[in-house]
Coordinates of C-alpha atoms (C1' of nucleotides) in Angstrom, one line a residue:
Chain A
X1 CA 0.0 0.0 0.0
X2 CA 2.2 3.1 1.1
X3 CA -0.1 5.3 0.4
X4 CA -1.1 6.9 3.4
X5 CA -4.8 7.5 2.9
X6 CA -5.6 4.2 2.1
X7 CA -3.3 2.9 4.9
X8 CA -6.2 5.3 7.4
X9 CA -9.1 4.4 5.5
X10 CA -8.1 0.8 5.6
X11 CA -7.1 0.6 9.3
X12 CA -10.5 3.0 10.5
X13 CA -12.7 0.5 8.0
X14 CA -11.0 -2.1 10.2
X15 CA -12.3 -0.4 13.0
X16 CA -15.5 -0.1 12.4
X17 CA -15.7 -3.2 11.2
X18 CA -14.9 -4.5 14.6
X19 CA -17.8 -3.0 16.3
X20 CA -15.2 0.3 17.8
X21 CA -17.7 2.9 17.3
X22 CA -21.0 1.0 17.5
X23 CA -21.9 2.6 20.9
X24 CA -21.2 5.9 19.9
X25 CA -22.4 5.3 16.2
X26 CA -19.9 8.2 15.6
X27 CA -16.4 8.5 14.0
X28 CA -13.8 11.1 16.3
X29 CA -13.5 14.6 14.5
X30 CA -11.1 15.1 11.9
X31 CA -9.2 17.4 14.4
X32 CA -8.6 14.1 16.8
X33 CA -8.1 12.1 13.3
X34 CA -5.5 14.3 12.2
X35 CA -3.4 14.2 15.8
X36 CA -3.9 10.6 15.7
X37 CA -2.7 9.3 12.7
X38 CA 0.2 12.3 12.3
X39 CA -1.3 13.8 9.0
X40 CA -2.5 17.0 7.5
X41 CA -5.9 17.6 7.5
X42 CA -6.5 16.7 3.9
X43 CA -5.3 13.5 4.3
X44 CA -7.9 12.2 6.5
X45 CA -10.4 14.0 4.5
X46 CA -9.5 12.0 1.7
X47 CA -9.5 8.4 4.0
X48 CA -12.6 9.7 4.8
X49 CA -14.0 10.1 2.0
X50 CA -12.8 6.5 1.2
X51 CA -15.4 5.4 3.8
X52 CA -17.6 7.0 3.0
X53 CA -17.8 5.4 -0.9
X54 CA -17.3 2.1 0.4
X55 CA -20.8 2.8 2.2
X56 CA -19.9 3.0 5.9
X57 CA -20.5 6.5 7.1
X58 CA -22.0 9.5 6.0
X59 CA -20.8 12.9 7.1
X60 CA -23.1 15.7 8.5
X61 CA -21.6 19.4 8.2
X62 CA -21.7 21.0 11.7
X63 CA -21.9 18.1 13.4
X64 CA -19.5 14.6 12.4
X65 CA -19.3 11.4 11.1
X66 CA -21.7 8.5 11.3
X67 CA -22.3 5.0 11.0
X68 CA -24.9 4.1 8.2
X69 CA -26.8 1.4 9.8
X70 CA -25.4 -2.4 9.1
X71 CA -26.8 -3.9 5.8
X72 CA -27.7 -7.0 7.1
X73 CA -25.2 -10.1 5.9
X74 CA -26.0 -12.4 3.2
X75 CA -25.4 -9.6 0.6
X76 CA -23.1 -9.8 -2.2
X77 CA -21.8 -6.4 -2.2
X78 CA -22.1 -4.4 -5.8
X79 CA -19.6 -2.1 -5.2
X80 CA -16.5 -4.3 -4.0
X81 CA -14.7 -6.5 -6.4
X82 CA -14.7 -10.0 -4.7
X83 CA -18.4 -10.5 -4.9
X84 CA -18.7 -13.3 -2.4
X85 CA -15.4 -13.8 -1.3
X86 CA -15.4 -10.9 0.4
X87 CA -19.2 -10.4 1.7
X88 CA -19.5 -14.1 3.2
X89 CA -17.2 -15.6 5.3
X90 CA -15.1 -17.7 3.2
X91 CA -15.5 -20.7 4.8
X92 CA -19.1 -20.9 4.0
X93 CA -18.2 -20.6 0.3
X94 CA -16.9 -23.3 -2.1
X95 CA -16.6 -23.8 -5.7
X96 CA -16.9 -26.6 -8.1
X97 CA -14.4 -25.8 -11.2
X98 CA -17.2 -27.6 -14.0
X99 CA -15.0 -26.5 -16.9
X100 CA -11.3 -24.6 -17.7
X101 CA -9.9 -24.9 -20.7
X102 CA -8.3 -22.2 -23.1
X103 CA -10.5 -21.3 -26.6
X104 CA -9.9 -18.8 -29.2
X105 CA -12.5 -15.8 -29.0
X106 CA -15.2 -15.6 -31.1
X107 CA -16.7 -12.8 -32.7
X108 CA -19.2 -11.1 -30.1
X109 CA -16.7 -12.5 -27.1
X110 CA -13.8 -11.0 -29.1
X111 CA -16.5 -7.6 -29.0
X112 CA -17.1 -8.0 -25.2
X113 CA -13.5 -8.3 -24.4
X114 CA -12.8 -5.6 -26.8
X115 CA -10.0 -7.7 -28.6
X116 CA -8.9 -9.9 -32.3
X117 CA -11.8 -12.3 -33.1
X118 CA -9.1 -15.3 -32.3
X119 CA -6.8 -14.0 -29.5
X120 CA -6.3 -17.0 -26.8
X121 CA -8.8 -17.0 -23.6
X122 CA -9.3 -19.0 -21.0
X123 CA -13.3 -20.4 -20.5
X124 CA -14.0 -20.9 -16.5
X125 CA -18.1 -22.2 -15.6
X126 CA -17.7 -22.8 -12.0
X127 CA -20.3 -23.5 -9.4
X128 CA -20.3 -22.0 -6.0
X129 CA -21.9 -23.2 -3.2
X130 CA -23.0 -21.2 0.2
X131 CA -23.4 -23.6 3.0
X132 CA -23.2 -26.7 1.3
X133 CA -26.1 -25.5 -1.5
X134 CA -25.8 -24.2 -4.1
X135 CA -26.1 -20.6 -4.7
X136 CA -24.7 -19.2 -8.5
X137 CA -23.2 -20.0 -11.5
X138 CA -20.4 -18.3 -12.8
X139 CA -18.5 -17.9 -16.5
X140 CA -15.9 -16.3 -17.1
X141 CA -13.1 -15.1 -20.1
X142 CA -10.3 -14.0 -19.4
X143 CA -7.9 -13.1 -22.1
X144 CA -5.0 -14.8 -22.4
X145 CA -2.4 -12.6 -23.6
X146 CA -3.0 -10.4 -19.7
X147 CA -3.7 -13.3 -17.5
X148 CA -1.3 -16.0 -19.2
X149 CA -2.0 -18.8 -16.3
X150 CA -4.3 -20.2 -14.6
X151 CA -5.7 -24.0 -13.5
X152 CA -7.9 -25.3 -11.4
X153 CA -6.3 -25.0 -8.3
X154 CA -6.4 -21.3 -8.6
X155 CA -10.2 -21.3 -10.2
X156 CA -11.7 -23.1 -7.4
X157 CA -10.5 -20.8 -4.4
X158 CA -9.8 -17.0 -5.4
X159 CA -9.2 -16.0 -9.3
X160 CA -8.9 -12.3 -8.0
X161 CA -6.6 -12.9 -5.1
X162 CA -4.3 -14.5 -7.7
X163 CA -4.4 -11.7 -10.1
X164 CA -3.8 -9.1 -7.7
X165 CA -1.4 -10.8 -5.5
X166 CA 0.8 -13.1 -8.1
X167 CA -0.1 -11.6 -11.0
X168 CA 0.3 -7.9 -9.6
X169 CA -2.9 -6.6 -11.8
X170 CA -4.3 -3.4 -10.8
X171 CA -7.6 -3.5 -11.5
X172 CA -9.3 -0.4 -12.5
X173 CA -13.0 -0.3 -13.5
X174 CA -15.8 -2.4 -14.0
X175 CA -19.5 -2.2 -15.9
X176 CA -22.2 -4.4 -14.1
X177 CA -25.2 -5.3 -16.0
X178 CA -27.9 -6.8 -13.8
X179 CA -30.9 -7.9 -15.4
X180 CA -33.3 -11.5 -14.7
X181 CA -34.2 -14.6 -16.9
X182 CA -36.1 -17.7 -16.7
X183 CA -33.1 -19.9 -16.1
X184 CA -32.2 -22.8 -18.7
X185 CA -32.9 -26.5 -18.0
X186 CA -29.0 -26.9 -17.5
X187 CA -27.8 -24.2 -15.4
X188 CA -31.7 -24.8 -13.5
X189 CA -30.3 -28.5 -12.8
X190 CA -26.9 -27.4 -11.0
X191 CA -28.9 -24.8 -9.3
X192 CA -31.4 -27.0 -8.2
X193 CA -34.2 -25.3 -9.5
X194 CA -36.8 -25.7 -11.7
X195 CA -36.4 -24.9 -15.6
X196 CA -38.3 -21.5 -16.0
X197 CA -37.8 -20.6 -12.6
X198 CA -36.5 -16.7 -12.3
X199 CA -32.7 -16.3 -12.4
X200 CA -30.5 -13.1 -11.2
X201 CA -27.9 -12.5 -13.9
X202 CA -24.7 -10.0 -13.5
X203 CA -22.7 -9.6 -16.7
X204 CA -19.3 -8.3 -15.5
X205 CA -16.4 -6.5 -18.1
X206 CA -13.2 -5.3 -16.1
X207 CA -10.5 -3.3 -17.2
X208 CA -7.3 -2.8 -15.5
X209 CA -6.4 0.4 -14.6
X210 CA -5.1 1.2 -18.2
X211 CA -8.4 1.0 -19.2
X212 CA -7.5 -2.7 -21.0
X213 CA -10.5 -5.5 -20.6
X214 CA -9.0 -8.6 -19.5
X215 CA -12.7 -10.5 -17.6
X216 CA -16.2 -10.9 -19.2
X217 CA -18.0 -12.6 -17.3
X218 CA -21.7 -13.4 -16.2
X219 CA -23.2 -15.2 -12.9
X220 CA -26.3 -16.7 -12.5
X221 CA -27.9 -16.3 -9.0
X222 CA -30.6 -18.5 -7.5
X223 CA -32.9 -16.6 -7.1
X224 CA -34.2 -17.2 -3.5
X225 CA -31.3 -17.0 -1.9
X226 CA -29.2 -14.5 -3.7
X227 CA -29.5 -10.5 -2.5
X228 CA -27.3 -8.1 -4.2
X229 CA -26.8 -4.4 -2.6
X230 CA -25.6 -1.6 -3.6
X231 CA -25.1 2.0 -1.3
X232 CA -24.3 4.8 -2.8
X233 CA -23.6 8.0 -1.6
X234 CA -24.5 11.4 -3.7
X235 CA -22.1 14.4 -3.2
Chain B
X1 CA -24.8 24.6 -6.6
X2 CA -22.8 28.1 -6.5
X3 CA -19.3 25.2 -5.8
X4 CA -16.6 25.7 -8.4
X5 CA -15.4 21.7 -8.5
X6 CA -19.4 20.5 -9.2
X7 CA -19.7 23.6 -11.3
X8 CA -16.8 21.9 -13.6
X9 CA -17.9 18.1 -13.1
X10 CA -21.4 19.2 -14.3
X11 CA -19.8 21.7 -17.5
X12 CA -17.6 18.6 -18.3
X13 CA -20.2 15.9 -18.3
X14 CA -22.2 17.9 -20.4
X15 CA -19.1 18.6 -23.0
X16 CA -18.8 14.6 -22.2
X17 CA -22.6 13.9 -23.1
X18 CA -22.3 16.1 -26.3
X19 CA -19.9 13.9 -28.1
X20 CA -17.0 16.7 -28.0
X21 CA -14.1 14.3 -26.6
X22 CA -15.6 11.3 -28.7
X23 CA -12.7 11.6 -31.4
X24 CA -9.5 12.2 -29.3
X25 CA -11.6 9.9 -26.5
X26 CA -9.5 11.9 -24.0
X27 CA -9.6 14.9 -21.7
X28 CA -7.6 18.1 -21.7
X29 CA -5.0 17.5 -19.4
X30 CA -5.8 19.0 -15.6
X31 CA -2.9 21.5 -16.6
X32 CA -5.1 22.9 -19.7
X33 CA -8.4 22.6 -17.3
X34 CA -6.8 24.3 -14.8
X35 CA -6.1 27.6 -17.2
X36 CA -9.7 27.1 -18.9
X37 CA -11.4 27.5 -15.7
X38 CA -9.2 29.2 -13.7
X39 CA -9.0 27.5 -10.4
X40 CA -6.0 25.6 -8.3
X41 CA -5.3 22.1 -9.2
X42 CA -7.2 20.7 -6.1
X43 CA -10.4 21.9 -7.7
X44 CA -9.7 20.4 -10.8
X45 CA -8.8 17.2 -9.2
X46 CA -11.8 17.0 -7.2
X47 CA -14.2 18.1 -10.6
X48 CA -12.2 15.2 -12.6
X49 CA -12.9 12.7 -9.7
X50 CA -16.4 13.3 -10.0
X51 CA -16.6 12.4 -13.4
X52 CA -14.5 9.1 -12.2
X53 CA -17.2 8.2 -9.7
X54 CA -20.2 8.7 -12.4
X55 CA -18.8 6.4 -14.7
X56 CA -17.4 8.8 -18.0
X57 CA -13.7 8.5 -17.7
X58 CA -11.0 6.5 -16.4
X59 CA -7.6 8.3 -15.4
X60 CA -3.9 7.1 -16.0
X61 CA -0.9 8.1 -14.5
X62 CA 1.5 9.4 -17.0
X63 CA -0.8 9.5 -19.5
X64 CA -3.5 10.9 -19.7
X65 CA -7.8 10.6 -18.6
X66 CA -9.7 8.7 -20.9
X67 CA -13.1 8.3 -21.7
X68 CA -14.9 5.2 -20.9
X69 CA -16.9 3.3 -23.6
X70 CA -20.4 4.5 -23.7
X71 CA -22.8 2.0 -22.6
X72 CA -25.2 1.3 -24.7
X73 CA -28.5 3.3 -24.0
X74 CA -31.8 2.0 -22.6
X75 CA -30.2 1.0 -19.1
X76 CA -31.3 2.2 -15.8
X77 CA -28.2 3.4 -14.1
X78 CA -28.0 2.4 -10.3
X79 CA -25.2 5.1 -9.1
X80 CA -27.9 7.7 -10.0
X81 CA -30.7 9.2 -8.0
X82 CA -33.3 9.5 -10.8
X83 CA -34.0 6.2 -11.9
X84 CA -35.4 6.3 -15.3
X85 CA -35.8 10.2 -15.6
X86 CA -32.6 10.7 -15.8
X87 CA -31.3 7.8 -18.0
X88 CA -34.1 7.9 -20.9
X89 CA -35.1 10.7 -22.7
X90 CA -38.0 11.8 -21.5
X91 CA -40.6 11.7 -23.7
X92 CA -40.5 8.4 -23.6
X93 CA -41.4 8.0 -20.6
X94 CA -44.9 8.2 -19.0
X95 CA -46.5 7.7 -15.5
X96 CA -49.6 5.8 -14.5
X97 CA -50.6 7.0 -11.1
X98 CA -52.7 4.3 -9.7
X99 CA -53.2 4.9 -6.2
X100 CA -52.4 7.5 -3.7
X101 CA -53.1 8.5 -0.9
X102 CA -51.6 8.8 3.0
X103 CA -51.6 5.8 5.8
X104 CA -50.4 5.1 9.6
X105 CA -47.1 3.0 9.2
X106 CA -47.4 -0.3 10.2
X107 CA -44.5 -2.1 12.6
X108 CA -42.2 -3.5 9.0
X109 CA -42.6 -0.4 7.4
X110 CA -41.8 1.8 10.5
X111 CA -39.0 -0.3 10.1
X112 CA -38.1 0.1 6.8
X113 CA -38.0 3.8 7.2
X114 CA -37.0 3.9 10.6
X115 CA -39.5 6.0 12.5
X116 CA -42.1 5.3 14.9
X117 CA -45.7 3.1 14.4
X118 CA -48.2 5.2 13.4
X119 CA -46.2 7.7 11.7
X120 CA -48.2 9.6 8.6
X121 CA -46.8 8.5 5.3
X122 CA -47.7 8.7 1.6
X123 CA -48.4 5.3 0.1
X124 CA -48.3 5.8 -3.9
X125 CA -48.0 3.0 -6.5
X126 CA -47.6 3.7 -10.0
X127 CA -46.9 2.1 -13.3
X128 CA -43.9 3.4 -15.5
X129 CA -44.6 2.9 -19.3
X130 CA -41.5 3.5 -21.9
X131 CA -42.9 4.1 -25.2
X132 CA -45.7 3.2 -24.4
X133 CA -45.6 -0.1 -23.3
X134 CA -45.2 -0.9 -19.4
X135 CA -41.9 -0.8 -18.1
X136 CA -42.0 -1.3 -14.5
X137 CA -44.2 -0.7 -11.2
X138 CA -43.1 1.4 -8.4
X139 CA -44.5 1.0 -4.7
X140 CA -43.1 4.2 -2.8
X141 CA -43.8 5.0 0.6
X142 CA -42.8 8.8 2.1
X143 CA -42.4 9.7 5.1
X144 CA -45.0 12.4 5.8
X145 CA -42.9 14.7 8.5
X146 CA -40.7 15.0 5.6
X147 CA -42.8 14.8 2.8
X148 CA -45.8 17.2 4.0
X149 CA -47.6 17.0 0.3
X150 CA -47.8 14.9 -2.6
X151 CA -50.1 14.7 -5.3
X152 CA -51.4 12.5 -8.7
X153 CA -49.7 15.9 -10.3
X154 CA -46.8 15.3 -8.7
X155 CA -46.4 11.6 -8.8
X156 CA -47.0 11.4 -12.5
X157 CA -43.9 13.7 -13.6
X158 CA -41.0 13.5 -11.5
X159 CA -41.2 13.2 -7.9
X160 CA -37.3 13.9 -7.0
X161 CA -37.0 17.1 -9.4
X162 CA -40.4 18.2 -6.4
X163 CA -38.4 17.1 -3.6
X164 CA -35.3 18.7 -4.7
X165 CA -36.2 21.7 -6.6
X166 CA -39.3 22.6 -4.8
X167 CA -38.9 20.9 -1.0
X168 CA -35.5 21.8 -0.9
X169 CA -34.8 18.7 0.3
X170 CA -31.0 17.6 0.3
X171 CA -30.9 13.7 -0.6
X172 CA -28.0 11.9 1.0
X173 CA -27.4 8.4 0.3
X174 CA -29.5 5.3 -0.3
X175 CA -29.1 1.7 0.0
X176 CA -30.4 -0.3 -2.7
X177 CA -31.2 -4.3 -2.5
X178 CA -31.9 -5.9 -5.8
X179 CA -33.6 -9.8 -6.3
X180 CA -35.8 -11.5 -8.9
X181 CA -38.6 -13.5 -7.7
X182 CA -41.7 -15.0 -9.7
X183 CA -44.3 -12.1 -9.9
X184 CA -47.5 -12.3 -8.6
X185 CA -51.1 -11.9 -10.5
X186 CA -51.9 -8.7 -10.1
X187 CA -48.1 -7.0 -10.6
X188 CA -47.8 -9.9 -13.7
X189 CA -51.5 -8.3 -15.3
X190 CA -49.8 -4.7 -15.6
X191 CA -46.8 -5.5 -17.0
X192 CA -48.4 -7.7 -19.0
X193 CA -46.4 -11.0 -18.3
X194 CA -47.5 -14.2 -17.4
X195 CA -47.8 -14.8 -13.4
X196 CA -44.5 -16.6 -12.5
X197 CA -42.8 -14.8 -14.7
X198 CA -39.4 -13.8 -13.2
X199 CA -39.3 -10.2 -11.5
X200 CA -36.6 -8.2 -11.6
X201 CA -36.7 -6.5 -8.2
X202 CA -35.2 -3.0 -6.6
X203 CA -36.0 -2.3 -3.1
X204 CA -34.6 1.3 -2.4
X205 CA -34.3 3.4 0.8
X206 CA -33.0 6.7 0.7
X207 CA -31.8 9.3 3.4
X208 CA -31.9 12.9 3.4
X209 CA -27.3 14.7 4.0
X210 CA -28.7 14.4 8.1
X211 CA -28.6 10.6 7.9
X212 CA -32.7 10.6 8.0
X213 CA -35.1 8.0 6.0
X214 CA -37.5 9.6 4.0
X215 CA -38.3 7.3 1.4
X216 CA -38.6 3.0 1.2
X217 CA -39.4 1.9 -2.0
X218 CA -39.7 -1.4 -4.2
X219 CA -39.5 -1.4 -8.0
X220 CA -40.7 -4.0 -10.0
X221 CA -39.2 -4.5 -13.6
X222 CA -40.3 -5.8 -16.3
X223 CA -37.5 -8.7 -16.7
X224 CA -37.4 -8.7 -20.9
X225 CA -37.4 -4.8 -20.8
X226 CA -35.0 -3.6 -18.0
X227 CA -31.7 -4.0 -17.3
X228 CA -29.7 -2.0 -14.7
X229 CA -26.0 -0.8 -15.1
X230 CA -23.7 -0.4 -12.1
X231 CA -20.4 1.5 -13.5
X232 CA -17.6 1.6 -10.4
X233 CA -14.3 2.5 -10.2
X234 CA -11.2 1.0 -7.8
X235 CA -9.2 4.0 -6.0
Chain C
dA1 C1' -20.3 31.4 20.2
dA2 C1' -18.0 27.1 19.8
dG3 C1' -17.5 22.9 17.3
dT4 C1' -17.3 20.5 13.1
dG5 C1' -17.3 19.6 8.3
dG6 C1' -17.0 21.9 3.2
dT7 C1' -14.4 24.5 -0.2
dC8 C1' -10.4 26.5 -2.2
dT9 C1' -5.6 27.9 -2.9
dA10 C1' -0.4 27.4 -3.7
dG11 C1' 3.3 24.8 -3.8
dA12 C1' 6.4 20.6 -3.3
dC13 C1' 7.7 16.2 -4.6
dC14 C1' 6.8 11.4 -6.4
dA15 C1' 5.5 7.7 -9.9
dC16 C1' 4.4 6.3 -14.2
dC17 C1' 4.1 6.6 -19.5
dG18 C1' 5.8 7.6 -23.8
dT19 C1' 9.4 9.2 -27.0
Chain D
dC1 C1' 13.7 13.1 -20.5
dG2 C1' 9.4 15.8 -20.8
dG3 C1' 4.6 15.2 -20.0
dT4 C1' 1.0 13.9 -17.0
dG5 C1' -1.3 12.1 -12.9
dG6 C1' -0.9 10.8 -7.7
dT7 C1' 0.1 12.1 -3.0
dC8 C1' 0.8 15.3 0.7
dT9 C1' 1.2 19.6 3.3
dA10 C1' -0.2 24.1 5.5
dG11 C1' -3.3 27.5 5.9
dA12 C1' -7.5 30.5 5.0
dC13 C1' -12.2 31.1 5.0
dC14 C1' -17.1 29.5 4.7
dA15 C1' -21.5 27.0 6.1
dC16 C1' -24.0 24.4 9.1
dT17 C1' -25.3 22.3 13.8
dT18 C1' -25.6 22.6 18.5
dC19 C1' -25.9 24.7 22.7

DNA sequence: AAGTGGTCTAGACCACCGT
DNA sequence: CGGTGGTCTAGACCACTTC
């Protein structure tokens, strides 16, 4: 990290986390902030601010910081990038690699991944499981020529904790499309549904920060057990 | 507004919006924005992240800020306050009020906006139609302390441009929970689906700058029509 | 009136991209 | 190496809340 504000954001997101300020409900003032963590004003502004995207507090001029209330758990977060890895504890989660194997693209995957009809990809479905049921389906391309490896090993815990932390991708930005579907008789099978039934769909492009894509992918929610939320913030 | 950095945001999303950067697909550098509006680099910095945070442009170190592929039109942006108003054109749009009227709050919806049993609020459902054929159904409830009046009028244009423009009222932040479920009779008649068709679901509460609930809603899409975009960025 | 967050400036230095 | 964004500081003044 090394980056200051990110260290404070990081280390007060910690914190709240951890229940600190849930009797107060309150963050300290920036003045105690700033004496605490040995930076200028701005600075903690800016960590601030940090929480305050990630959906934790909201500010109030005249009068402080607060705690939005908890979201309740069970929700796959919109706004993070490890959908459930990071929202539910990971030993509740696991993942059943169904298919890896490297493909050329074809022409509208070659248009989603902005790339060469034909440049090298790896094809992931994988089926993840929440307490022992399961709970989406998930496909993804990645192309090959910016994430050169991968296996199964690596598909069945966390793809993103490999590219960031062995593959040193910084990740940038990402479109979400949400929309719903009947679900089709295969995918309604692994989910143990019925064919028809409603499905929750997120289709998922990510750049790095360069602004390259390198992920298209799409997941496929059961739909009674599947909540995703999103906070925003407007300033 | 009357602030210099959302002064800039706002004249650069509209120069954005208009197609001006759509050849170069890049922005002035913050040295040249700096000079054409004549304000300190902070401001700049804080107009440009802005436009980060809605989704136009993506910035690179050394190089330069880029614009971000359009998405294509006809979705219903999630990091924005005005659901469809601001995302179609609106003459495309129309509003079927088909009930309101005000109501005690019962124990889950006290809940839901967080105030007392009993509390007055404004129940209003209403069907939204995109040329011409129906697009989604919207179940709002307002809380009546802060909402003092509402009316068919009112309801049938744009009930956030009233709240903002006329009530003053400073809107904060909002949490939004999106599902799919199989839609019931009624809901499936005015959308004209077949019951158990899939639903594509929003519940929405929003909270005035001071933290308060003023409005729960649930918004019920049309799941062939709809499709929501969630644009984010990693800083 | 005191406390607390919001806006703005001016300037320094660092990190990364491209030639 | 020049161009361009990223981080950080120090300080001034404004706006809103609370008492």
């Amino acid at each position: 990290m090394a980056v200051k504000y990110k260290e404070i954001a990081d280390a007060l997101e910690q914190e709240i986390r951890s229940g600190k300020y849930d009797a107060a409900r309150k963050l300290p003032t920036e003045e105690e902030l700033i004496t605490q963590f040995g930076v200028s004003r701005n600075t903690v502004r800016r960590a601030v601010n940090q929480l305050v995207n990630r959906g934790y507090i909201y500010q109030v001029q005249g009068s402080g910081m607060f705690l939005r209330d908890k979201s309740a758990t069970d929700y796959i977060n919109l706004g993070s990038l490890r959908g459930l890895t990071k929202d539910l504890s990971p030993d509740r989660i696991h993942t059943e690699v169904l298919d890896l194997h490297t493909m050329e693209a074809g022409s509208e995957t070659a248009g989603r991944l902005n790339c060469e009809a034909g440049t090298m990809l790896y094809y992931i479905k994988r089926l993840r499981l929440v307490d022992e049921e399961p709970f989406s389906i998930e496909i993804s391309c990645f192309n090959k020529n910016i994430v050169p490896y991968l296996n199964k090993d690596i598909a069945s815990s966390s793809i993103y904790s490999y590219l960031i932390d062995d593959l040193k991708l910084s990740i940038g930005f990402a479109d979400k499309v949400i929309t719903s579907d009947q679900i089709g008789v295969v995918n309604a099978g692994l989910l143990q549904v019925k064919a028809l039934d409603p499905a929750l769909i997120v289709e998922n492009t990510v750049c790095l920060t360069n602004g390259t894509v390198f992920e298209y992918s799409q997941s496929i929610f059961h739909y009674k057990k599947a909540k995703l939320l999103n906070r925003i913030s407007f300033k």
